[in-house]
Each structure stands twice: as structure tokens, then as C-alpha cells.
């Protein structure tokens, strides 16, 4: 299969869309982080969803001008509320107000949708969103809209940025503060409302926050922050889209994970790479020490868990078994082992039978002589039987596995626990002696820096 | 509006209760079962459904009013197979043994139905979506209405033996009409036997079997999870090789992906009624098939006249 070209034709549009999204969202994210209102996008998006549902309940199509007007008016109301609550922020965090706004808007949407059930589809769409299915017209529309908003923000960058800064509204009249805040929230609301419907709440939230956080990790200068945020956002989107295609994963969730991965990489490189050699060595050493201790703790905990409850889930042991190929069968007598393996084969065989019957029934739906109801019933009862037999074999496997684990408990669990305890004791002693011997200068100036 | 409707229903109920000896109050979980119960019970019954028209019964959240409905119910009719699993909790809350599993006022309409796609999993899969036992969308085979109405009629007779003849006559009349229409539906779709489709959700195996259609794939790979691009790419190449004629879409599911697929493949996206009332034209059980059959037949005729 022409894998790469297929992938490119499929992912080109979503990638362009995510670039467009990253450019505006990472920039707005800078404001949002500085204003400490990271959930405002959710509140505004939910308010516009409420507007759309109200429009729907009143008999307008969600995509009609009236539907859009409703959504816009509700977003504007949200923007006004956020503007007016800036002063409240002295006694209560504004984030609390944002949270309340979000929850109330969501609840109201549920109530409105309950009155006009067919509107539920629209609300569902806002929550899910799928960037894969975006088309050229939509991207062009977004690009134009974001360009207008971007230009507006460039034009009035001075008041907008200073109002988002730590210093706040000093030296400005209340009216002036209110109008700039309103401009900010309204444009912000319009952006997230449009993007959420295409990309979904999760992805929009991540695009807003994560690149900006990455930017602030490395710099405080706005132009650098933006440059870093944009590159990181675009790179993470590309990585997320490619992974989603390659590993057959839902796109939005994969992109969110990719963004988070870039954040982790950025923090790691901040700690280990963007420092002088001396400090890097000390930090790497300390990281290695922590990893060794953590590994011993993991081994200790899971060996204790194996000893206490051998029939429970043993995630680390299962991982080890899969990695070494030494399954539970190793700890069974040869006849038990045979039963264990043959049960596995039978499960596959029975499920193949179920699938074969399924395929037979499915093809008889539209070709050849149709199956009579009684034949369908017979197939169903065969499948039922095979499924029950599968469950039986599964049960046999579980019993034998528990048996094996009960033996492993002393053969593996006890030695592992002893090794882990010894390892923990030795390594912590060795590390602390080393640290004392190697000089205190690193640790003091490290902890002061971190 | 709903309150108005309800008071109207209650008024009608009082009136009926006063005039006739007693109209049976039937609560059906879905609008389809409500429509079939009305067809069998005629004016002997007052039927309410729990899931409103056009709502995904598999993702339904019940409300206090549903308890009221069940409290006054003389008969409960459900889809079963875990499709309306939330009914069990409601009935336990009401505490009336007669409308519980095994009670004489309880009808599981899936009894006796030849089921498709039997799976050995628990009743409810992950995501609360119930295809774990078998495919639950069996009311979309119109011929199964014969079996479903038999179960309903039997239960109605059990509750009101004095009306046996009327119930039987109602059912016969309904089935006669159903058979005439079934003839017409089959004729309308007969030229397109084997036509291929892609559906959003796996709702159509029974419909496909009855009218000899072939649904080759589903957009929704797992219920409630957005499809991955790789899945869509596979689906598109599958659709091209099997020459898919249209995308079938359930009205309450998000449209983007279905529309996207339809665009990529250059085929129409058909919104079909998955239950009575989920499309404006699907006013009752027979109208649902009138609408679905006509929609599919028209689309196929337009593609190869
Ligand atoms: Zn379903």
C-alpha cells in the first residue's frame, strides 16, 4: 500500500487546520495564562453551545444566520460577565467565577436540550468534534476570521497586553478597562466557539494552554514565547496526527497526548539540556539515583502484592512475563501446562467459529438463498454455545494462572522482595554517602535555582 | 408543551377510566414499542414511552417523571438485550413485582426474536452501549413486528382477558396492513439486492437482512469514540472496492464524519429513521419503513436509473 502518500492526502487538511488553530490559540493562551483564567474558553464555548441550543429550541437551524446570532449573543453575554467580574477577583479568584459560568451554562444547555431532544446532536458535536473531517471551505473561513481577530489584537496590542500583565489596570479609567476586557473576551469567545465545533473541547483547551506554557518555560519575552509556542504547537500537532494515523487512534485524544508529551520534553530539556555542564551532570546523577530508587520501590511493592494476593491483577509481573516469554505455564506441572495452553487454543478456535458463523449469516443477508428465521435461531444458539465454552476455557485459564501465581509467590515474590529491600538499603546509603563526599556546592545551588 | 401533552393524556386517561371499565396503562421503553402496542391495544390502552422520540435510547438518562409513569403502569414493554438496561433500576425503585422480569405485567419484546451478531460479552459494553449480547436493533425488521406484537398481545390479554377478541382483531388488522406494505417495500428494494452501504452505527443488520442490503462497514468503530483517520482511510478504500452506494446516518449522531465520507466517496448521505419519531416522516411504525424504504430506494434509483 502507498502508505505515506495515502497518509498525506488524508492528513494534509487536518494539519493545515491545526496550524491555523495553533497560531491563534497559542497567542490567546498567553493572555489566558497571564490572566489566570485557563477555563474561560470552556465557559465561553459552552455558552455559545447554549445559544445554539436555544436557537434550535426556537425552531432555527443551528447553522442558519439566526442560529449563529443566538450563539453570538450568548457568547457576548459571557464576555460581558467575565469583564464585569474582574473587580471581583480581589475577594474571590476569577477562576471561581469562570467555573460557575461554565457549570451553569452546561446545566442550562442540558435543560434546553431536554425540551427539544433533536438539538442533542449539536451539543454532542461540540463535545466530540473531529478535526479529521475538516474541509477546505471551513479552513478558509477560520483563517479569514482569525486573521481579522489577529490584526485587531495587533492593532490594540498595547492596552490588551498591559491589561493581561501582572500589573493590571493601574492608571486607566474603569470604563477603559471594561471596554478592553470586553474586546478581549468577545474575540476570545468567537475564536473558541468556532474552533471547538471543529476540533472538540479537549483539543482546543490543549492548543490554548500547552504551547503557551511551553513558551513560558523558556522565556518571558513575548516574541520568544510566541515563537516557541507556535513551533512547539505545530510540531506536536504534526506528531499527534501522524501517530493517530500510524497507530489507528482517535485523532483529538492523540493530539492532546502529543502536546502533553512535548510539554514533558520541554520541561526535561529545560532541566537537563539548557543548563551548564556542571549542573547538568549533577541533575542527571540525581535523576538516575531517583530512577534506581523508584525501580526498587516498584519491585518491592509488586512482589509484596504478589505475596499478599496472588490471584489479583499483577501488572508488573504480567509485563515481565510478556517481555521474557516465560508465562504462568512455566510454574505449572506439564499436564497443567498442557491444559493451560490448550485452553488458549480452544478460545481462539471457538471465537473463530463464532466469527465464521457471523460471516456466513452476514453474506446470506444479501446473496444466495436467504436464511430462514429458524436457521438464524440455530446460528444464534451455536454462537451462544461457543461463547459459553469460551467463557469456560477462560475460567480454566484463570484458575490455572492463580495456581501458578500462588507458586510464584514464594519462588519469585519472596526473592524479589528481599532483593528490592537490600537494593533500596544499599543504594540509598551509597547515594547519600556519595553526595556528602562530592561536595555540597551542587546541591545548595541547585535547590536555590529550582 | 410536554406538560400540556401530559395533562391531555391524563385527562384522556381519566375519561377513559370513567367510560370504559379500565383502559390499560402501558409503558414502553421506546417509541417503536409504544407504536406497536398502540397498534395492538387500540383504544383499550394508553401508551407512553420512556425515551422520547429521536433520543439515543442507548445513552438515555432517566428522570423522576419516568418513575411516575412506571408507578401507574399496568404493563411494561421493553426492548431487552441490555438496550434499555436502565429500566431495571427504575423498576426496582418502583418496587412493583408484576412489572419486574418474570412478572405478569412485564414484556421483554426480544423473546423469540431470531437475533443477529450474538456476542458473548456482558449486557453493557464499555461506554454504556449495549451490543454485548446481540445486536439490539431488531425492531428495524418489519417482519419481526409479527413476533413482537404477539408478545404484546399475549400480555394484554393476560391483563384484560375480557377484551381478548378485540386485541386479537386489532393485531390481525395491523398485521394485514403490515403484510401489504411489506410486499410493497420488498418490491421497491428488490432491484437493488446486494447494494452496499456504510453506516455510522451498526443499527441496520435486521433491516439489511430483510431487504437484502449489504452494510460493509461502520464509521463509528467503537460506540461513542471518534473514528481514527486510519479507520476512515481503511473504510474509504473498502467503500471504493465494494462500490458503496450511500452512507446511512442515524439522526442523533454527529453528522460531520458521515458527510465527510459521503463527500470523499461522492455518494449521498441518507438520514434514516432509527425509531418512530426520530425523523419527522416516521410518525408510526409503518410510516417509519415507508420513509426509510423510500429514502433508500430513491437514492439508489438516482444512482443507476
Ligand atoms: Zn446500537
GROMACS .gro file of C-alpha atoms and ligand atoms in nm, chain B residues 58 83 129-131 135-137 201-203 223, ligand 1:
model
   13
  508UNK     CA    1  -2.858   0.354   2.440
  533UNK     CA    2  -3.055  -0.184   2.509
  579UNK     CA    3  -2.355   0.093   2.475
  580UNK     CA    4  -2.528  -0.237   2.461
  581UNK     CA    5  -2.436  -0.464   2.174
  585UNK     CA    6  -2.746  -0.665   1.807
  586UNK     CA    7  -3.043  -0.497   1.979
  587UNK     CA    8  -3.186  -0.304   1.681
  651UNK     CA    9  -2.357   0.300   1.379
  652UNK     CA   10  -2.429  -0.072   1.349
  653UNK     CA   11  -2.807  -0.023   1.363
  673UNK     CA   12  -1.957   0.324   2.024
  756LIG    ZN1   13  -2.678   0.030   1.884
   0.00000   0.00000   0.00000
